[in-house]
Coordinates of C-alpha atoms in Angstrom, one line a residue:
M95 CA 26.4 -19.7 83.3
R96 CA 23.1 -19.1 81.5
R97 CA 21.5 -22.2 82.7
R98 CA 20.7 -22.8 86.4
L99 CA 19.7 -25.9 88.3
L100 CA 16.0 -26.3 89.0
A101 CA 15.0 -25.3 92.5
F102 CA 12.8 -28.3 92.7
L103 CA 11.0 -30.8 90.4
C104 CA 7.5 -32.1 90.2
V105 CA 7.1 -35.6 89.0
S106 CA 4.0 -35.2 86.8
A107 CA 2.1 -32.7 84.8
S108 CA -0.7 -32.5 87.4
L109 CA 1.9 -31.8 90.1
L110 CA 3.5 -29.1 87.9
T111 CA 0.1 -27.3 87.7
A112 CA -0.6 -27.8 91.4
C113 CA 2.7 -26.7 92.9
G114 CA 3.7 -24.2 90.2
A115 CA 7.1 -25.7 90.0
L116 CA 8.7 -23.7 87.2
P117 CA 12.3 -22.8 87.7
G118 CA 12.8 -19.8 89.9
T119 CA 9.3 -19.5 91.1
G120 CA 10.1 -20.6 94.6
G121 CA 12.6 -17.8 95.3
D122 CA 15.1 -15.5 93.7
E123 CA 16.6 -18.1 91.4
R124 CA 16.0 -17.2 87.7
S125 CA 16.4 -19.3 84.6
T126 CA 16.7 -18.4 80.9
V127 CA 14.8 -20.3 78.2
T128 CA 16.5 -19.9 74.8
V129 CA 14.1 -20.2 71.9
W130 CA 15.1 -20.6 68.3
L131 CA 12.5 -19.4 65.9
M132 CA 12.7 -19.1 62.1
K133 CA 13.0 -15.8 60.2
D134 CA 9.6 -14.3 59.4
S135 CA 7.6 -17.0 61.2
A136 CA 6.4 -14.4 63.7
S137 CA 6.5 -10.6 63.6
P138 CA 8.8 -8.7 66.0
E139 CA 5.7 -7.1 67.4
F140 CA 4.1 -10.5 68.2
L141 CA 7.3 -11.7 69.8
A142 CA 7.6 -8.6 71.9
R143 CA 4.0 -9.0 73.2
F144 CA 4.5 -12.7 73.9
T145 CA 7.8 -12.3 75.7
K146 CA 6.5 -9.5 77.9
E147 CA 3.4 -11.4 79.0
F148 CA 5.1 -14.8 79.3
E149 CA 7.8 -13.3 81.6
H150 CA 5.1 -11.6 83.6
D151 CA 3.1 -14.8 84.0
H152 CA 6.3 -16.8 84.8
P153 CA 8.4 -14.5 87.1
G154 CA 11.2 -17.1 87.4
L155 CA 11.8 -17.2 83.7
D156 CA 13.5 -15.0 81.1
L157 CA 13.1 -15.6 77.4
D158 CA 15.9 -15.3 74.9
V159 CA 14.4 -15.5 71.4
R160 CA 17.0 -16.0 68.7
I161 CA 15.9 -15.8 65.0
Q162 CA 17.4 -18.4 62.6
E163 CA 17.6 -18.6 58.8
W164 CA 16.1 -21.6 57.1
T165 CA 19.1 -22.1 54.9
G166 CA 21.5 -24.5 56.6
V167 CA 19.3 -24.8 59.7
G168 CA 19.2 -28.6 59.6
E169 CA 22.9 -29.0 60.3
K170 CA 22.7 -26.3 63.0
V171 CA 19.8 -28.1 64.8
Q172 CA 21.5 -31.4 64.6
A173 CA 24.6 -29.9 66.2
A174 CA 22.5 -28.3 69.0
L175 CA 20.8 -31.6 69.7
T176 CA 24.1 -33.4 70.3
S177 CA 25.9 -30.6 72.1
D178 CA 26.8 -31.0 75.8
D179 CA 28.1 -27.5 76.4
G180 CA 24.9 -26.2 78.0
K181 CA 24.7 -23.3 75.6
G182 CA 22.2 -24.6 73.1
P183 CA 18.5 -23.8 72.6
D184 CA 15.7 -25.1 74.9
V185 CA 12.9 -24.8 72.3
I186 CA 13.3 -25.0 68.5
E187 CA 10.9 -24.3 65.7
V188 CA 11.3 -26.9 62.9
G189 CA 9.5 -27.6 59.7
N190 CA 6.8 -30.2 60.3
T191 CA 8.2 -32.7 57.9
Q192 CA 11.7 -32.2 59.4
V193 CA 10.8 -33.7 62.8
P194 CA 11.4 -37.4 61.8
Q195 CA 15.1 -36.8 61.1
Y196 CA 15.6 -35.2 64.5
V197 CA 13.6 -37.9 66.3
E198 CA 15.9 -40.5 64.6
G199 CA 19.0 -39.3 66.4
G200 CA 17.3 -39.5 69.8
G201 CA 17.8 -35.8 70.5
L202 CA 14.3 -34.7 71.2
L203 CA 12.3 -34.7 74.5
D204 CA 9.2 -37.0 74.5
L205 CA 6.2 -34.8 75.1
T206 CA 3.5 -37.5 74.9
L207 CA 2.3 -37.0 78.4
E208 CA 1.8 -33.2 78.0
S209 CA 0.2 -33.7 74.6
A210 CA -2.4 -36.2 75.9
T211 CA -3.2 -34.6 79.2
R212 CA -2.9 -30.9 78.7
W213 CA -2.6 -29.9 75.0
G214 CA -5.5 -31.7 73.3
R215 CA -3.5 -33.7 70.8
D216 CA -6.5 -35.4 69.3
D217 CA -7.7 -32.0 68.0
W218 CA -4.4 -31.1 66.2
L219 CA -4.3 -30.8 62.4
P220 CA -3.0 -34.2 61.2
G221 CA -0.6 -32.6 58.7
L222 CA 1.2 -31.0 61.6
A223 CA 0.8 -33.7 64.3
D224 CA 1.6 -36.8 62.3
P225 CA 5.1 -35.9 61.3
G226 CA 5.9 -35.0 64.9
R227 CA 4.9 -38.5 66.1
E228 CA 6.8 -41.8 66.2
R229 CA 4.6 -44.7 66.9
F230 CA 2.7 -43.5 70.0
H231 CA 5.2 -40.9 71.1
Q232 CA 4.8 -37.2 70.4
Y233 CA 8.0 -35.1 69.9
G234 CA 6.9 -32.3 67.6
I235 CA 4.1 -30.0 68.9
P236 CA 2.0 -28.3 66.1
W237 CA 2.4 -24.5 65.9
Y238 CA 1.0 -23.2 62.7
A239 CA 0.1 -24.4 59.2
A240 CA -0.1 -23.2 55.6
N241 CA -1.3 -25.0 52.5
R242 CA -2.5 -24.6 49.0
V243 CA -5.9 -23.2 47.9
V244 CA -7.2 -22.2 44.5
I245 CA -6.6 -18.5 43.7
Y246 CA -9.0 -17.4 40.9
R247 CA -10.0 -14.4 38.8
K248 CA -13.5 -13.3 39.8
D249 CA -14.0 -11.4 36.6
L250 CA -13.1 -14.3 34.4
F251 CA -15.4 -16.6 36.3
E252 CA -18.2 -14.1 35.9
R253 CA -17.5 -13.7 32.2
A254 CA -17.6 -17.5 31.8
G255 CA -20.9 -17.8 33.6
V256 CA -19.4 -19.6 36.6
I257 CA -21.4 -18.0 39.4
A258 CA -19.9 -19.7 42.4
P259 CA -16.6 -21.5 43.2
P260 CA -16.8 -25.2 42.6
R261 CA -17.1 -27.5 45.6
T262 CA -16.5 -30.9 44.0
R263 CA -13.9 -32.2 41.6
A264 CA -16.6 -32.7 38.9
E265 CA -17.8 -29.1 39.3
W266 CA -14.1 -28.0 39.2
L267 CA -13.5 -29.7 35.9
A268 CA -16.7 -28.4 34.3
A269 CA -16.0 -24.8 35.4
T270 CA -12.4 -25.0 34.3
E271 CA -13.4 -26.2 30.9
K272 CA -15.7 -23.2 30.5
L273 CA -12.9 -20.9 31.6
N274 CA -10.5 -22.4 29.1
A275 CA -11.7 -20.3 26.3
H276 CA -11.4 -16.8 24.6
G277 CA -7.7 -17.0 24.7
D278 CA -7.6 -17.6 28.5
Q279 CA -6.2 -20.6 30.3
G280 CA -8.8 -22.3 32.5
I281 CA -6.0 -23.1 34.9
Y282 CA -2.2 -22.9 35.0
L283 CA -1.0 -26.1 36.4
A284 CA 2.6 -27.1 35.9
G285 CA 3.2 -30.7 34.9
Q286 CA 5.4 -31.5 37.9
D287 CA 3.5 -29.8 40.8
W288 CA 3.8 -33.0 42.8
Y289 CA 2.5 -31.5 46.1
T290 CA -0.8 -30.8 44.3
L291 CA -0.8 -34.3 42.9
A292 CA -0.3 -35.7 46.4
G293 CA -3.6 -34.2 47.5
F294 CA -5.5 -35.9 44.7
V295 CA -3.8 -39.2 45.5
W296 CA -4.7 -38.9 49.2
D297 CA -8.3 -37.9 48.3
E298 CA -8.6 -41.2 46.4
G299 CA -7.4 -43.2 49.4
G300 CA -3.8 -43.7 48.1
D301 CA -0.4 -42.5 49.2
L302 CA 3.0 -41.7 48.0
A303 CA 4.6 -44.5 50.0
T304 CA 3.4 -46.9 52.7
E305 CA 5.1 -48.6 55.6
T306 CA 4.9 -52.4 56.4
G307 CA 6.9 -54.0 59.1
G308 CA 9.2 -50.9 59.5
R309 CA 10.0 -50.8 55.7
W310 CA 8.8 -48.2 53.3
E311 CA 7.8 -48.8 49.7
G312 CA 6.6 -46.5 46.9
A313 CA 2.9 -46.6 46.3
L314 CA 2.2 -44.6 43.2
D315 CA 1.2 -47.8 41.3
T316 CA -1.9 -48.6 43.5
P317 CA -5.3 -48.1 41.9
A318 CA -6.1 -45.2 44.2
A319 CA -2.9 -43.4 43.4
L320 CA -3.4 -43.9 39.7
R321 CA -6.9 -42.4 40.0
G322 CA -5.4 -39.3 41.6
M323 CA -2.9 -39.0 38.7
D324 CA -5.7 -39.4 36.2
F325 CA -7.6 -36.5 37.7
Y326 CA -4.4 -34.4 37.7
R327 CA -4.0 -35.2 34.0
R328 CA -7.5 -34.1 33.1
L329 CA -7.2 -30.9 35.1
Q330 CA -3.8 -30.0 33.8
A331 CA -4.9 -30.3 30.2
L332 CA -7.3 -27.4 30.7
G333 CA -4.4 -24.9 30.5
E334 CA -1.0 -24.5 29.1
G335 CA 1.2 -25.4 32.1
P336 CA 4.6 -26.8 31.0
V337 CA 4.5 -30.6 31.4
G338 CA 8.2 -30.9 32.0
A339 CA 8.6 -28.3 34.8
D340 CA 7.3 -27.5 38.3
E341 CA 5.4 -24.4 39.5
E342 CA 8.6 -22.4 40.0
H343 CA 9.9 -22.8 36.4
P344 CA 8.7 -20.3 35.4
P345 CA 7.2 -18.9 38.7
Q346 CA 3.5 -19.3 38.4
A347 CA 2.8 -15.9 40.1
G348 CA 4.3 -14.2 37.0
V349 CA 2.3 -16.3 34.6
F350 CA -0.9 -15.5 36.6
A351 CA -0.1 -11.8 36.7
G352 CA 0.0 -11.9 32.9
G353 CA -3.8 -11.7 32.9
K354 CA -4.7 -14.7 30.8
V355 CA -5.0 -17.3 33.5
A356 CA -8.3 -18.0 35.4
Q357 CA -6.8 -20.1 38.3
I358 CA -3.7 -21.4 40.0
V359 CA -3.2 -23.7 43.0
A360 CA -0.9 -22.0 45.5
V361 CA -0.7 -20.7 49.1
P362 CA -2.9 -17.5 49.5
G363 CA 0.1 -15.3 50.1
L364 CA 1.2 -15.7 46.5
A365 CA -1.6 -13.3 45.6
R366 CA 0.4 -10.5 47.0
T367 CA 3.2 -11.3 44.6
V368 CA 0.7 -11.4 41.7
V369 CA -0.8 -8.0 42.6
A370 CA 2.7 -6.5 43.0
Q371 CA 3.4 -7.5 39.4
N372 CA -0.1 -6.5 38.1
P373 CA -1.8 -4.0 40.4
A374 CA -4.9 -4.1 38.1
L375 CA -5.7 -7.5 39.6
R376 CA -5.9 -6.2 43.2
D377 CA -9.7 -6.5 43.5
R378 CA -10.2 -9.3 41.0
L379 CA -8.7 -12.2 43.0
G380 CA -10.6 -14.7 45.1
F381 CA -9.9 -17.9 46.9
F382 CA -11.6 -21.2 47.5
P383 CA -10.4 -24.6 49.0
V384 CA -9.2 -27.2 46.6
P385 CA -12.4 -29.1 45.9
G386 CA -12.9 -32.7 47.1
R387 CA -14.8 -35.6 45.7
S388 CA -18.0 -34.5 47.5
A389 CA -19.3 -31.1 48.3
G390 CA -19.2 -31.6 52.1
R391 CA -15.5 -32.1 52.3
P392 CA -12.7 -30.0 50.7
G393 CA -9.9 -31.9 49.0
A394 CA -6.9 -33.2 50.8
V395 CA -3.8 -30.9 50.6
F396 CA -0.2 -31.0 51.6
T397 CA 0.1 -29.2 54.9
G398 CA 3.3 -27.3 55.5
G399 CA 4.1 -25.3 58.6
S400 CA 6.1 -25.7 61.8
D401 CA 6.2 -27.7 65.0
L402 CA 8.0 -26.8 68.2
V403 CA 10.4 -29.3 69.7
V404 CA 12.4 -29.5 73.0
P405 CA 16.0 -30.9 72.9
R406 CA 16.6 -33.7 75.4
N407 CA 19.8 -31.9 76.5
T408 CA 17.9 -28.9 77.9
D409 CA 18.5 -28.3 81.6
V410 CA 15.4 -26.0 81.9
R411 CA 12.9 -28.7 80.9
E412 CA 9.9 -27.3 82.7
G413 CA 10.6 -23.8 81.5
A414 CA 10.9 -25.1 77.9
V415 CA 7.6 -27.0 78.2
A416 CA 6.0 -23.9 79.5
V417 CA 7.0 -21.9 76.5
V418 CA 5.8 -24.6 74.1
S419 CA 2.5 -24.8 76.1
A420 CA 2.0 -21.0 75.8
L421 CA 2.9 -20.6 72.1
T422 CA 0.8 -23.5 70.9
G423 CA -2.1 -22.9 73.2
A424 CA -5.3 -21.4 71.9
R425 CA -4.7 -17.8 72.9
W426 CA -1.3 -17.2 71.4
D427 CA -1.7 -19.7 68.5
T428 CA -4.8 -17.8 67.2
E429 CA -3.1 -14.5 67.7
L430 CA -0.2 -15.6 65.6
A431 CA -2.6 -16.9 63.0
R432 CA -4.4 -13.6 62.7
T433 CA -1.1 -11.6 62.8
M434 CA 0.7 -13.7 60.1
N435 CA -2.2 -15.1 58.1
Y436 CA -1.5 -18.7 59.2
V437 CA -3.9 -21.6 60.0
P438 CA -4.1 -22.3 63.7
N439 CA -3.0 -25.8 64.9
K440 CA -6.5 -27.0 65.6
A441 CA -9.5 -27.1 63.2
K442 CA -11.8 -25.8 65.9
L443 CA -9.7 -22.6 66.1
A444 CA -10.3 -21.8 62.4
S445 CA -12.9 -19.2 63.3
A446 CA -10.0 -17.0 64.3
V447 CA -9.1 -16.4 60.6
A448 CA -12.6 -16.6 59.2
G449 CA -12.5 -12.9 58.3
E450 CA -9.7 -13.3 55.8
E451 CA -10.9 -15.0 52.6
G452 CA -7.7 -16.6 51.6
V453 CA -6.8 -17.8 55.0
A454 CA -10.3 -19.1 55.6
A455 CA -10.0 -21.2 52.4
M456 CA -6.7 -22.5 53.6
A457 CA -8.1 -23.5 57.0
A458 CA -10.9 -25.4 55.4
G459 CA -8.4 -27.5 53.4
A460 CA -6.0 -27.9 56.4
A461 CA -8.6 -29.8 58.3
H462 CA -8.1 -32.6 55.8
G463 CA -4.4 -32.0 55.2
R464 CA -1.6 -34.5 55.2
A465 CA 2.2 -34.5 55.2
T466 CA 4.7 -36.4 53.2
P467 CA 5.6 -39.9 54.5
S468 CA 6.9 -39.7 58.1
T469 CA 10.4 -41.1 57.6
P470 CA 13.7 -39.4 57.7
E471 CA 14.7 -41.0 54.4
W472 CA 11.9 -39.1 52.6
A473 CA 14.5 -36.3 52.0
A474 CA 16.4 -38.7 49.8
V475 CA 13.2 -39.1 47.6
E476 CA 12.9 -35.3 47.2
A477 CA 16.6 -34.9 46.4
D478 CA 16.1 -36.6 43.1
N479 CA 12.4 -36.7 42.9
P480 CA 11.0 -39.5 40.7
I481 CA 7.5 -38.3 41.2
K482 CA 8.2 -35.3 38.9
G483 CA 9.5 -37.5 36.1
Y484 CA 6.6 -39.9 36.4
M485 CA 4.1 -37.0 36.1
T486 CA 5.8 -35.7 32.9
K487 CA 5.8 -39.2 31.4
V488 CA 2.1 -39.6 32.0
L489 CA 1.2 -36.1 30.7
T490 CA 3.2 -36.8 27.5
G491 CA 1.3 -40.0 26.7
S492 CA 3.2 -42.9 28.4
D493 CA 1.3 -45.7 30.1
P494 CA 0.4 -44.5 33.7
A495 CA 0.6 -48.0 35.3
T496 CA 4.0 -48.7 33.8
E497 CA 5.5 -45.4 34.8
A498 CA 3.9 -45.6 38.2
R499 CA 5.6 -48.9 38.8
R500 CA 9.0 -47.5 37.8
A501 CA 8.6 -44.4 40.0
S502 CA 7.4 -46.5 42.9
H503 CA 10.5 -48.7 42.6
R504 CA 12.8 -45.7 42.7
I505 CA 11.0 -44.3 45.8
T506 CA 11.4 -47.7 47.5
E507 CA 15.1 -47.7 46.7
A508 CA 15.5 -44.2 48.1
L509 CA 13.7 -45.2 51.3
T510 CA 15.7 -48.3 51.9
V511 CA 19.2 -46.9 51.5
A512 CA 19.7 -47.0 55.3
Y513 CA 18.8 -50.6 55.6

């Protein structure tokens, strides 16, 4: 069998460090830790380096890294968490916002002790850490992040007399109004780009949904959330983005590549797609964080990325924890960020990507990033997303407060299906 009984166990994290009680380190016994990682999350070269050094540092352990496809992975992970055949993974990479649905079934190992005593959980990016936490228990361990920035045309900024990227929302509106001239769009912002709207809502102190007494309710109708929508409306009007579609219909990279758009809000990696479609833009693109309400703090953004989790049914617990500790620790986390152009899992590690303009802008925003409401029922909201319809209604002249109440009611219904 792949899995072996532990030679001995230590009863605390401090004892683990003191006695070196990883499987197999006390003799000839060896254990294999099976790790599921998602396709393209880490390069083959990175994984080869990590595996070689990890096995060198942990002579009782062998790593078996298996690459998974995102499509259909949810069902595959759920099956692995409930399996008792001893053949499943010991460490799994999952999307940060997916963690609550795996916590709900009770299939994840509680890593609160390690997080508090050894891994510095107070320093983690909130957009990665919060979805991995239920109450005071930490199940998902932040690995890497990615989020939206503003990708802009340096030449169009110069032509419009905008000498530096804006740092506040007010400056952003003023600059975009200047850019929205001479046949150019100041910004291309689709009417249903709800992830971008979420950042504006959070910046104002609002939220998409809130929890009271264990029950979730839509919150788009609060004054703060309405202020976020109003800013979105004003910014979106400074371009020709379709009010009834999201950023993928049509793909905004293609629109930007057309040469008549000064700015888009997107992950920095989208610039490669733009340049592939229009090589003349190769040296004309720049990046800056989504501006916030004040110059000293970038705007809030939706933080995507991945956490690492350990199934409760693993029988190489200490080996699995060692893998998580290594991959999410400062050394390998920053190397992954540099290799793959990600944001490291702690804001204080952002200097590792400071040399890459787009990633540095992303890291500045990630420090104030958030995730969608941490409930497994949120997937039901996104399945028939009422936020998109609400945005279109407001952008076509409907009363914002009325439409926000309707959308909030639909969000509440979707979040209470399970009750």
